[in-house]
Amino acid sequence: MAGLAWIDTPLVRLVLIPGLTEPVPKAGSGEVLPHSRKGLLATFNSGFKNVDGHGGFISNGHTYVSPKPGLGTIAVYRSGKVAIGSWEREIQPSSHITYLRQNLPLIVDHGRPNPATNNSYLWGATVGNAVRVWRSGIGIDAHGGLIYAAGDGVTARGLADLLARAGAIRGMELDINSYWVNLFTYGAPGGGAPSKLLSTMTRSKYRYLSPDERDFFALFSNATKTHTGAQYKKKT
């Protein structure tokens, strides 16, 4: 079983929150602070540790790690627009980028899986050196909607296939292994009534509501809209 979340980007605000140790020590709180939880819709895991991924990281306009050419990149602009692509190809350096996260090359490009995903060992170290593990990724469709995908027992190619079948024209791998893959939604104001995208996700559903060492993404409702901005489904 794999989980998918489709996110209507004009209706939400995407924020990248630094962790206690990632991308650098004491970069951030590692949680959505209580006074900032108004309109909180969902949170989900980011990418690899900086020591493993070596990708760029920008939060609230501050560059913690400079972006690297050719790496898969998710960028959020001041206007609220979200883009996914390769750095210096689809996504160019800009002072208008407020949040940015990189993690390895794209696994989906032009709507097709990257052939390199046939070798899962190129896409991160796994627990026990296993090929099929928990993996997560984020893609963008032709209309600018975001697609989050996650599942257990998934190869790198399987993750790429999942994003492509869900309509992603470009996509990148996020974190892997069971301890790090999470997406939570909130059914009540202020981060209340949290639930997991997949019940088998191992971490507490309060993970991003208390200090955490890793960075993560948070989705807030757009104050000018009334729609929740997110739809969720499970797919075998």
PDB file of N, CA and C in Angstrom, residues 6 20 22 49 74 78 116 125 165 225 233:
ATOM      1  N   TRP A   6      -2.497  14.914  -2.797  1.00  0.00           N
ATOM      2  CA  TRP A   6      -2.473  15.950  -3.840  1.00  0.00           C
ATOM      3  C   TRP A   6      -2.757  17.291  -3.194  1.00  0.00           C
ATOM      4  N   LEU A  20      16.389  21.092  14.691  1.00  0.00           N
ATOM      5  CA  LEU A  20      17.348  21.445  15.735  1.00  0.00           C
ATOM      6  C   LEU A  20      18.786  21.221  15.283  1.00  0.00           C
ATOM      7  N   GLU A  22      19.410  20.011  11.688  1.00  0.00           N
ATOM      8  CA  GLU A  22      19.453  20.049  10.225  1.00  0.00           C
ATOM      9  C   GLU A  22      18.763  21.301   9.701  1.00  0.00           C
ATOM     10  N   LYS A  49      19.797  14.184   5.463  1.00  0.00           N
ATOM     11  CA  LYS A  49      20.664  15.031   6.265  1.00  0.00           C
ATOM     12  C   LYS A  49      21.671  15.732   5.347  1.00  0.00           C
ATOM     13  N   ILE A  74      13.004  21.732  -4.853  1.00  0.00           N
ATOM     14  CA  ILE A  74      11.679  22.300  -4.648  1.00  0.00           C
ATOM     15  C   ILE A  74      11.879  23.708  -4.118  1.00  0.00           C
ATOM     16  N   ARG A  78       8.245  34.155  -3.174  1.00  0.00           N
ATOM     17  CA  ARG A  78       7.521  35.132  -2.351  1.00  0.00           C
ATOM     18  C   ARG A  78       6.040  35.193  -2.711  1.00  0.00           C
ATOM     19  N   ALA A 116      18.091   6.066 -14.107  1.00  0.00           N
ATOM     20  CA  ALA A 116      19.038   5.759 -13.029  1.00  0.00           C
ATOM     21  C   ALA A 116      18.343   5.200 -11.798  1.00  0.00           C
ATOM     22  N   ALA A 125      21.424   5.556   1.372  1.00  0.00           N
ATOM     23  CA  ALA A 125      21.743   4.393   2.198  1.00  0.00           C
ATOM     24  C   ALA A 125      20.496   3.940   2.945  1.00  0.00           C
ATOM     25  N   ARG A 165       2.771   7.933 -12.427  1.00  0.00           N
ATOM     26  CA  ARG A 165       1.395   7.468 -12.632  1.00  0.00           C
ATOM     27  C   ARG A 165       0.388   8.416 -11.998  1.00  0.00           C
ATOM     28  N   LYS A 225      -8.317  32.157   1.065  1.00  0.00           N
ATOM     29  CA  LYS A 225      -9.134  31.084   0.505  1.00  0.00           C
ATOM     30  C   LYS A 225      -9.841  30.342   1.628  1.00  0.00           C
ATOM     31  N   LYS A 233      -5.621  10.255  -0.739  1.00  0.00           N
ATOM     32  CA  LYS A 233      -6.154   8.957  -1.116  1.00  0.00           C
ATOM     33  C   LYS A 233      -5.058   7.918  -0.938  1.00  0.00           C
TER      34      LYS A 233
END
